[in-house]
């Protein structure tokens, strides 16, 4: 059985990986803040394209989001959502960040203008 051990390395943004089958060792550079947020159930985006943010929100809240991809293609967002925020709260935050964005919900389908 292949065992991988992930432990903090020498600095906050390094991660040490050890594979017990191959005895290989590797240090990767990671975003420690993002990993920490993920473990706490938060959604954290750093300079993320709007489309990536939408796909993640769709998976988390089990919804479909329809929007004009051309209109939002150049939007990159840095934002953090707490684990207990509702879909309406998340969309409201996005409305506050993105000028002229409005949304409508119809059951599990969300339309963004």
Coordinates of N, CA and C in Angstrom, one line a residue:
X1 N 0.8 -1.2 0.0 CA 0.0 0.0 0.0 C 0.9 1.2 0.0
X2 N 0.5 2.2 -0.8 CA 1.3 3.4 -1.0 C 0.9 4.4 0.1
X3 N 1.8 4.9 0.9 CA 1.5 5.8 2.0 C 2.2 7.2 1.6
X4 N 1.4 8.2 1.7 CA 1.9 9.5 1.5 C 1.7 10.3 2.8
X5 N 2.7 11.0 3.2 CA 2.7 11.8 4.4 C 2.8 13.3 4.0
X6 N 1.8 14.1 4.4 CA 1.9 15.5 4.1 C 2.1 16.2 5.5
X7 N 3.2 16.9 5.5 CA 3.5 17.7 6.8 C 4.0 19.0 6.4
X8 N 3.9 20.0 7.3 CA 4.4 21.3 7.1 C 6.0 21.2 6.9
X9 N 6.5 22.0 6.1 CA 7.9 22.0 5.9 C 8.6 23.1 6.7
X10 N 9.6 23.7 6.1 CA 10.4 24.7 6.9 C 9.7 26.1 6.9
X11 N 8.8 26.4 6.0 CA 8.2 27.7 6.0 C 6.7 27.5 5.8
X12 N 5.9 28.5 6.1 CA 4.4 28.4 6.1 C 3.9 28.0 4.7
X13 N 4.5 28.3 3.7 CA 4.0 28.0 2.3 C 4.7 26.8 1.7
X14 N 5.3 26.0 2.5 CA 5.9 24.7 2.0 C 5.2 23.5 2.6
X15 N 5.1 22.5 1.8 CA 4.5 21.3 2.2 C 5.4 20.1 1.9
X16 N 5.8 19.3 2.9 CA 6.7 18.2 2.7 C 5.8 16.9 2.4
X17 N 6.2 16.2 1.3 CA 5.5 15.0 0.9 C 6.5 13.8 0.9
X18 N 6.1 12.7 1.6 CA 7.0 11.6 1.7 C 6.2 10.4 1.2
X19 N 6.7 9.6 0.2 CA 6.0 8.4 -0.3 C 6.8 7.2 0.2
X20 N 6.1 6.4 1.1 CA 6.8 5.3 1.8 C 7.1 4.2 0.8
X21 N 6.4 4.0 -0.3 CA 6.8 3.0 -1.3 C 8.1 3.3 -2.0
X22 N 8.2 4.5 -2.5 CA 9.4 4.8 -3.3 C 10.4 5.5 -2.4
X23 N 10.1 5.9 -1.2 CA 11.0 6.6 -0.3 C 11.4 8.0 -0.9
X24 N 10.5 8.5 -1.7 CA 10.8 9.8 -2.3 C 10.3 10.9 -1.4
X25 N 11.0 12.0 -1.4 CA 10.7 13.2 -0.7 C 10.5 14.3 -1.6
X26 N 9.6 15.2 -1.3 CA 9.3 16.3 -2.2 C 8.8 17.5 -1.3
X27 N 9.2 18.7 -1.7 CA 8.7 19.9 -1.0 C 8.0 20.7 -2.1
X28 N 6.7 21.0 -1.8 CA 5.9 21.8 -2.8 C 5.6 23.1 -2.1
X29 N 5.5 24.1 -3.0 CA 5.0 25.4 -2.5 C 3.5 25.5 -2.6
X30 N 2.9 25.8 -1.6 CA 1.4 25.8 -1.5 C 0.9 27.2 -1.0
X31 N -0.3 27.4 -1.1 CA -0.9 28.6 -0.5 C -1.5 28.2 0.8
X32 N -0.8 28.4 1.9 CA -1.2 27.9 3.2 C -2.5 28.5 3.7
X33 N -2.8 29.7 3.3 CA -4.0 30.4 3.7 C -5.2 29.7 3.0
X34 N -5.0 29.3 1.8 CA -6.1 28.7 1.0 C -6.3 27.3 1.6
X35 N -5.3 26.5 1.9 CA -5.4 25.2 2.5 C -6.1 25.3 3.8
X36 N -5.8 26.2 4.6 CA -6.4 26.4 5.9 C -7.9 26.7 5.7
X37 N -8.2 27.6 4.8 CA -9.6 28.0 4.6 C -10.4 26.8 4.1
X38 N -9.8 26.0 3.2 CA -10.5 24.8 2.7 C -10.8 23.8 3.8
X39 N -9.9 23.6 4.7 CA -10.1 22.7 5.9 C -11.2 23.1 6.8
X40 N -11.4 24.5 6.9 CA -12.4 25.0 7.7 C -13.7 25.1 7.0
X41 N -13.8 24.6 5.8 CA -15.1 24.7 5.0 C -15.4 26.0 4.3
X42 N -14.4 26.9 4.3 CA -14.6 28.1 3.6 C -14.2 28.0 2.1
X43 N -14.9 28.8 1.3 CA -14.5 28.9 -0.1 C -13.6 30.2 -0.2
X44 N -12.4 30.0 -0.7 CA -11.5 31.1 -0.8 C -11.0 31.2 -2.3
X45 N -11.1 32.3 -2.9 CA -10.7 32.5 -4.2 C -9.7 33.7 -4.2
X46 N -8.5 33.5 -4.9 CA -7.5 34.5 -5.0 C -7.3 34.8 -6.5
X47 N -7.7 35.9 -6.9 CA -7.6 36.3 -8.3 C -8.1 35.2 -9.3
X48 N -9.2 34.7 -8.9 CA -9.8 33.6 -9.7 C -10.8 34.1 -10.8
X49 N -10.7 33.5 -11.9 CA -11.7 33.8 -13.0 C -13.1 33.6 -12.5
X50 N -14.0 34.4 -13.0 CA -15.4 34.3 -12.6 C -16.0 32.9 -12.9
X51 N -15.6 32.4 -14.0 CA -16.1 31.0 -14.4 C -15.7 29.9 -13.4
X52 N -14.5 30.0 -12.8 CA -14.1 29.0 -11.8 C -14.9 29.2 -10.5
X53 N -15.1 30.5 -10.2 CA -15.8 30.7 -9.0 C -17.3 30.2 -9.1
X54 N -17.9 30.4 -10.3 CA -19.2 29.9 -10.5 C -19.3 28.4 -10.4
X55 N -18.3 27.7 -11.0 CA -18.3 26.2 -11.0 C -18.2 25.7 -9.6
X56 N -17.4 26.3 -8.8 CA -17.3 25.9 -7.4 C -18.6 26.2 -6.6
X57 N -19.2 27.3 -6.8 CA -20.4 27.6 -6.1 C -21.5 26.6 -6.6
X58 N -21.6 26.3 -7.8 CA -22.6 25.3 -8.3 C -22.4 24.0 -7.6
X59 N -21.2 23.5 -7.5 CA -21.0 22.3 -6.8 C -21.3 22.3 -5.3
X60 N -20.9 23.4 -4.6 CA -21.2 23.5 -3.2 C -22.7 23.6 -2.9
X61 N -23.4 24.3 -3.7 CA -24.8 24.6 -3.4 C -25.8 23.8 -4.2
X62 N -25.2 22.9 -5.1 CA -26.0 22.0 -5.9 C -27.1 22.9 -6.7
X63 N -26.5 23.9 -7.4 CA -27.4 24.8 -8.3 C -26.7 24.8 -9.7
X64 N -27.5 25.4 -10.6 CA -27.0 25.7 -11.9 C -27.0 27.2 -12.1
X65 N -25.9 27.8 -12.5 CA -25.8 29.2 -12.7 C -25.6 29.5 -14.1
X66 N -26.5 30.3 -14.7 CA -26.5 30.7 -16.1 C -26.1 32.1 -16.1
X67 N -25.1 32.5 -16.9 CA -24.6 33.8 -17.0 C -23.9 34.0 -18.4
X68 N -23.7 35.3 -18.8 CA -23.1 35.7 -20.0 C -21.6 35.5 -19.9
X69 N -21.0 34.5 -20.4 CA -19.6 34.2 -20.2 C -18.7 35.3 -20.8
X70 N -19.2 35.9 -21.9 CA -18.4 36.9 -22.5 C -18.4 38.2 -21.6
X71 N -19.5 38.5 -21.0 CA -19.6 39.7 -20.1 C -18.6 39.6 -18.9
X72 N -18.5 38.4 -18.4 CA -17.7 38.2 -17.2 C -16.3 37.6 -17.4
X73 N -15.9 37.4 -18.6 CA -14.7 36.7 -18.9 C -13.4 37.3 -18.3
X74 N -13.4 38.6 -18.2 CA -12.3 39.4 -17.7 C -12.3 39.6 -16.2
X75 N -13.3 39.2 -15.5 CA -13.4 39.4 -14.1 C -12.7 38.3 -13.3
X76 N -11.7 38.8 -12.5 CA -11.0 37.9 -11.6 C -11.2 38.4 -10.2
X77 N -11.6 37.5 -9.3 CA -12.0 37.9 -8.0 C -11.2 37.3 -6.9
X78 N -11.0 38.1 -5.8 CA -10.4 37.6 -4.6 C -11.5 37.8 -3.5
X79 N -12.0 36.6 -3.0 CA -13.1 36.7 -2.1 C -13.1 35.4 -1.3
X80 N -13.6 35.5 0.0 CA -13.7 34.4 0.9 C -15.2 34.3 1.3
X81 N -15.8 33.1 1.2 CA -17.1 32.8 1.7 C -17.0 31.9 2.9
X82 N -17.7 32.2 4.0 CA -17.7 31.3 5.2 C -18.6 30.0 4.8
X83 N -18.3 29.0 5.6 CA -18.9 27.7 5.3 C -20.4 27.7 5.5
X84 N -20.9 28.6 6.4 CA -22.3 28.6 6.7 C -23.1 29.7 5.9
X85 N -22.5 30.4 5.0 CA -23.2 31.4 4.2 C -24.2 30.7 3.2
X86 N -25.4 31.2 3.1 CA -26.3 30.6 2.1 C -26.0 31.1 0.7
X87 N -26.6 30.4 -0.3 CA -26.4 30.8 -1.6 C -26.8 32.2 -1.9
X88 N -27.9 32.7 -1.2 CA -28.4 34.1 -1.4 C -27.3 35.0 -0.8
X89 N -26.7 34.7 0.3 CA -25.7 35.5 0.9 C -24.5 35.6 0.0
X90 N -24.1 34.5 -0.6 CA -22.9 34.5 -1.5 C -23.2 35.4 -2.8
X91 N -24.4 35.2 -3.3 CA -24.8 36.0 -4.5 C -24.9 37.5 -4.2
X92 N -25.4 37.8 -3.0 CA -25.5 39.2 -2.5 C -24.1 39.8 -2.4
X93 N -23.1 39.0 -1.9 CA -21.7 39.5 -1.9 C -21.2 39.8 -3.3
X94 N -21.5 38.8 -4.2 CA -21.0 39.0 -5.6 C -21.6 40.3 -6.2
X95 N -22.9 40.5 -5.9 CA -23.6 41.7 -6.4 C -22.8 43.0 -5.9
X96 N -22.4 42.9 -4.7 CA -21.7 44.1 -4.1 C -20.3 44.3 -4.7
X97 N -19.7 43.2 -5.1 CA -18.3 43.3 -5.7 C -18.4 43.7 -7.2
X98 N -19.3 43.0 -7.9 CA -19.4 43.2 -9.4 C -20.4 44.3 -9.7
X99 N -20.0 45.3 -10.3 CA -20.8 46.4 -10.6 C -21.9 46.0 -11.7
X100 N -23.1 46.3 -11.4 CA -24.2 46.0 -12.3 C -24.6 44.5 -12.4
X101 N -24.1 43.7 -11.5 CA -24.5 42.3 -11.5 C -25.8 42.2 -10.7
X102 N -26.8 41.5 -11.3 CA -28.1 41.2 -10.6 C -28.3 39.7 -10.8
X103 N -29.1 39.1 -9.9 CA -29.4 37.7 -10.1 C -30.9 37.4 -9.8
X104 N -31.4 36.4 -10.4 CA -32.7 35.9 -10.1 C -32.6 34.4 -9.9
X105 N -33.4 33.9 -9.0 CA -33.4 32.4 -8.7 C -34.8 31.8 -9.1
X106 N -34.7 30.6 -9.7 CA -35.9 29.9 -10.0 C -35.6 28.4 -9.5
X107 N -35.9 28.1 -8.3 CA -35.6 26.8 -7.6 C -34.1 26.7 -7.6
X108 N -33.5 25.7 -8.3 CA -32.1 25.5 -8.2 C -31.3 26.0 -9.5
X109 N -32.0 26.9 -10.2 CA -31.4 27.6 -11.3 C -31.2 29.1 -11.0
X110 N -30.0 29.6 -11.2 CA -29.8 31.0 -10.9 C -29.4 31.7 -12.2
X111 N -30.0 32.8 -12.5 CA -29.7 33.6 -13.7 C -29.0 34.8 -13.3
X112 N -27.8 35.1 -13.8 CA -27.0 36.3 -13.6 C -27.0 37.1 -14.8
X113 N -27.4 38.4 -14.7 CA -27.4 39.2 -15.9 C -26.1 39.7 -16.3

